[in-house]
Amino acid sequence: MRNSILLVWVGIKYFTPYMFNLDLSLDSQLRPRIRINRQILLFPRFFLEGEYEYRADLGYVNNLGVNNNYEGEMQYLVRCSYILSRNLSIQGNYSNKYGWGAGMSVRF
């Protein structure tokens, strides 16, 4: 039987005057996270989005290795989207964690 952990996030989101979304949060294992993203309309129906996220595990709940004060993880994502219709768009992205990807987005 596997032990599963339920994570609960508490944080704040702020839309800065420079039109960046800033997200500061803390999960139930006391790991802080900061996320910054921005979406830009380059052409009619064509968006470019960038996202940066940094998480740190300070060892308050989890046991870290010997002589290790914290473990950090950085992720970034670049995505482009083209709106086909009111409810449908196609997108492609690159993430440093998962690599290249593509897909469709359906809104309702």
PDB file of C-alpha atoms in Angstrom:
ATOM      1  CA  MET A   1       0.000   0.000   0.000  1.00  0.00           C
ATOM      2  CA  ARG A   2       1.379   3.412  -0.978  1.00  0.00           C
ATOM      3  CA  ASN A   3       1.432   6.392   1.312  1.00  0.00           C
ATOM      4  CA  SER A   4      -0.221   9.323  -0.379  1.00  0.00           C
ATOM      5  CA  ILE A   5       0.234  12.899   0.734  1.00  0.00           C
ATOM      6  CA  LEU A   6      -2.450  15.540   0.388  1.00  0.00           C
ATOM      7  CA  LEU A   7      -0.949  18.927  -0.450  1.00  0.00           C
ATOM      8  CA  VAL A   8      -2.821  22.088   0.421  1.00  0.00           C
ATOM      9  CA  TRP A   9      -1.658  25.449  -0.935  1.00  0.00           C
ATOM     10  CA  VAL A  10      -2.069  28.840   0.737  1.00  0.00           C
ATOM     11  CA  GLY A  11      -0.865  31.962  -0.959  1.00  0.00           C
ATOM     12  CA  ILE A  12      -1.494  35.265  -2.653  1.00  0.00           C
ATOM     13  CA  LYS A  13      -1.766  36.270  -6.293  1.00  0.00           C
ATOM     14  CA  TYR A  14      -0.999  39.753  -7.492  1.00  0.00           C
ATOM     15  CA  PHE A  15      -1.254  41.374 -10.918  1.00  0.00           C
ATOM     16  CA  THR A  16       1.636  43.855 -10.981  1.00  0.00           C
ATOM     17  CA  PRO A  17       1.551  47.289 -12.647  1.00  0.00           C
ATOM     18  CA  TYR A  18       4.000  45.874 -15.235  1.00  0.00           C
ATOM     19  CA  MET A  19       1.318  43.333 -16.261  1.00  0.00           C
ATOM     20  CA  PHE A  20       3.002  40.276 -14.722  1.00  0.00           C
ATOM     21  CA  ASN A  21       1.086  37.731 -12.669  1.00  0.00           C
ATOM     22  CA  LEU A  22       2.921  37.052  -9.418  1.00  0.00           C
ATOM     23  CA  ASP A  23       1.996  34.081  -7.237  1.00  0.00           C
ATOM     24  CA  LEU A  24       3.563  33.496  -3.806  1.00  0.00           C
ATOM     25  CA  SER A  25       2.413  30.393  -1.954  1.00  0.00           C
ATOM     26  CA  LEU A  26       3.233  27.868   0.745  1.00  0.00           C
ATOM     27  CA  ASP A  27       2.102  24.248   0.736  1.00  0.00           C
ATOM     28  CA  SER A  28       1.144  22.027   3.665  1.00  0.00           C
ATOM     29  CA  GLN A  29       4.732  20.738   3.920  1.00  0.00           C
ATOM     30  CA  LEU A  30       5.980  24.326   4.423  1.00  0.00           C
ATOM     31  CA  ARG A  31       7.645  24.559   0.996  1.00  0.00           C
ATOM     32  CA  PRO A  32       7.558  28.100  -0.454  1.00  0.00           C
ATOM     33  CA  ARG A  33       6.898  28.678  -4.162  1.00  0.00           C
ATOM     34  CA  ILE A  34       7.138  31.774  -6.337  1.00  0.00           C
ATOM     35  CA  ARG A  35       5.672  31.884  -9.838  1.00  0.00           C
ATOM     36  CA  ILE A  36       5.822  34.724 -12.363  1.00  0.00           C
ATOM     37  CA  ASN A  37       4.094  34.626 -15.737  1.00  0.00           C
ATOM     38  CA  ARG A  38       3.221  36.993 -18.539  1.00  0.00           C
ATOM     39  CA  GLN A  39       1.061  36.664 -21.651  1.00  0.00           C
ATOM     40  CA  ILE A  40       1.548  38.954 -24.653  1.00  0.00           C
ATOM     41  CA  LEU A  41      -0.656  39.360 -27.722  1.00  0.00           C
ATOM     42  CA  LEU A  42       1.826  39.468 -30.619  1.00  0.00           C
ATOM     43  CA  PHE A  43      -0.627  39.387 -33.526  1.00  0.00           C
ATOM     44  CA  PRO A  44      -4.405  39.183 -33.703  1.00  0.00           C
ATOM     45  CA  ARG A  45      -5.284  35.700 -32.362  1.00  0.00           C
ATOM     46  CA  PHE A  46      -1.629  34.815 -31.574  1.00  0.00           C
ATOM     47  CA  PHE A  47      -0.369  34.829 -27.966  1.00  0.00           C
ATOM     48  CA  LEU A  48       3.056  34.225 -26.469  1.00  0.00           C
ATOM     49  CA  GLU A  49       3.286  33.258 -22.806  1.00  0.00           C
ATOM     50  CA  GLY A  50       6.241  32.766 -20.484  1.00  0.00           C
ATOM     51  CA  GLU A  51       6.265  31.319 -16.984  1.00  0.00           C
ATOM     52  CA  TYR A  52       8.987  30.902 -14.352  1.00  0.00           C
ATOM     53  CA  GLU A  53       8.562  28.971 -11.102  1.00  0.00           C
ATOM     54  CA  TYR A  54      10.913  28.294  -8.203  1.00  0.00           C
ATOM     55  CA  ARG A  55      10.163  25.933  -5.318  1.00  0.00           C
ATOM     56  CA  ALA A  56      12.278  25.304  -2.241  1.00  0.00           C
ATOM     57  CA  ASP A  57      12.142  22.520   0.313  1.00  0.00           C
ATOM     58  CA  LEU A  58      13.656  23.836   3.531  1.00  0.00           C
ATOM     59  CA  GLY A  59      13.368  20.520   5.385  1.00  0.00           C
ATOM     60  CA  TYR A  60      10.778  21.548   7.966  1.00  0.00           C
ATOM     61  CA  VAL A  61       8.616  18.479   7.260  1.00  0.00           C
ATOM     62  CA  ASN A  62      10.704  16.314   4.917  1.00  0.00           C
ATOM     63  CA  ASN A  63      14.056  14.863   5.895  1.00  0.00           C
ATOM     64  CA  LEU A  64      16.807  16.216   3.675  1.00  0.00           C
ATOM     65  CA  GLY A  65      20.146  14.561   3.083  1.00  0.00           C
ATOM     66  CA  VAL A  66      23.189  14.996   5.288  1.00  0.00           C
ATOM     67  CA  ASN A  67      24.786  18.473   5.049  1.00  0.00           C
ATOM     68  CA  ASN A  68      21.903  19.711   2.871  1.00  0.00           C
ATOM     69  CA  ASN A  69      20.079  22.823   4.090  1.00  0.00           C
ATOM     70  CA  TYR A  70      17.483  22.970   1.326  1.00  0.00           C
ATOM     71  CA  GLU A  71      16.578  21.605  -2.084  1.00  0.00           C
ATOM     72  CA  GLY A  72      15.404  23.943  -4.816  1.00  0.00           C
ATOM     73  CA  GLU A  73      13.651  23.267  -8.090  1.00  0.00           C
ATOM     74  CA  MET A  74      13.332  25.685 -10.996  1.00  0.00           C
ATOM     75  CA  GLN A  75      10.904  25.333 -13.906  1.00  0.00           C
ATOM     76  CA  TYR A  76      10.177  27.511 -16.896  1.00  0.00           C
ATOM     77  CA  LEU A  77       7.702  27.272 -19.743  1.00  0.00           C
ATOM     78  CA  VAL A  78       7.295  29.090 -23.053  1.00  0.00           C
ATOM     79  CA  ARG A  79       3.960  28.663 -24.843  1.00  0.00           C
ATOM     80  CA  CYS A  80       2.448  30.059 -28.039  1.00  0.00           C
ATOM     81  CA  SER A  81      -1.263  29.834 -28.779  1.00  0.00           C
ATOM     82  CA  TYR A  82      -3.337  30.559 -31.860  1.00  0.00           C
ATOM     83  CA  ILE A  83      -7.083  31.122 -31.413  1.00  0.00           C
ATOM     84  CA  LEU A  84      -9.074  29.285 -34.094  1.00  0.00           C
ATOM     85  CA  SER A  85     -12.543  30.183 -32.845  1.00  0.00           C
ATOM     86  CA  ARG A  86     -14.273  31.463 -29.746  1.00  0.00           C
ATOM     87  CA  ASN A  87     -13.955  28.105 -27.993  1.00  0.00           C
ATOM     88  CA  LEU A  88     -10.971  26.447 -29.689  1.00  0.00           C
ATOM     89  CA  SER A  89      -7.251  27.168 -29.974  1.00  0.00           C
ATOM     90  CA  ILE A  90      -4.077  25.265 -30.778  1.00  0.00           C
ATOM     91  CA  GLN A  91      -0.871  25.623 -28.830  1.00  0.00           C
ATOM     92  CA  GLY A  92       2.729  24.549 -28.686  1.00  0.00           C
ATOM     93  CA  ASN A  93       5.083  24.822 -25.739  1.00  0.00           C
ATOM     94  CA  TYR A  94       8.503  24.052 -24.370  1.00  0.00           C
ATOM     95  CA  SER A  95       9.191  23.236 -20.716  1.00  0.00           C
ATOM     96  CA  ASN A  96      12.598  22.574 -19.196  1.00  0.00           C
ATOM     97  CA  LYS A  97      11.063  19.677 -17.234  1.00  0.00           C
ATOM     98  CA  TYR A  98       8.920  17.972 -19.904  1.00  0.00           C
ATOM     99  CA  GLY A  99      10.408  19.191 -23.208  1.00  0.00           C
ATOM    100  CA  TRP A 100       8.335  20.006 -26.294  1.00  0.00           C
ATOM    101  CA  GLY A 101       4.567  19.635 -26.442  1.00  0.00           C
ATOM    102  CA  ALA A 102       1.543  20.609 -28.495  1.00  0.00           C
ATOM    103  CA  GLY A 103      -2.195  20.358 -28.192  1.00  0.00           C
ATOM    104  CA  MET A 104      -5.628  21.889 -28.471  1.00  0.00           C
ATOM    105  CA  SER A 105      -7.414  23.981 -25.887  1.00  0.00           C
ATOM    106  CA  VAL A 106     -11.207  23.896 -25.618  1.00  0.00           C
ATOM    107  CA  ARG A 107     -12.998  26.627 -23.647  1.00  0.00           C
ATOM    108  CA  PHE A 108     -16.612  26.494 -22.575  1.00  0.00           C
TER     109      PHE A 108
END
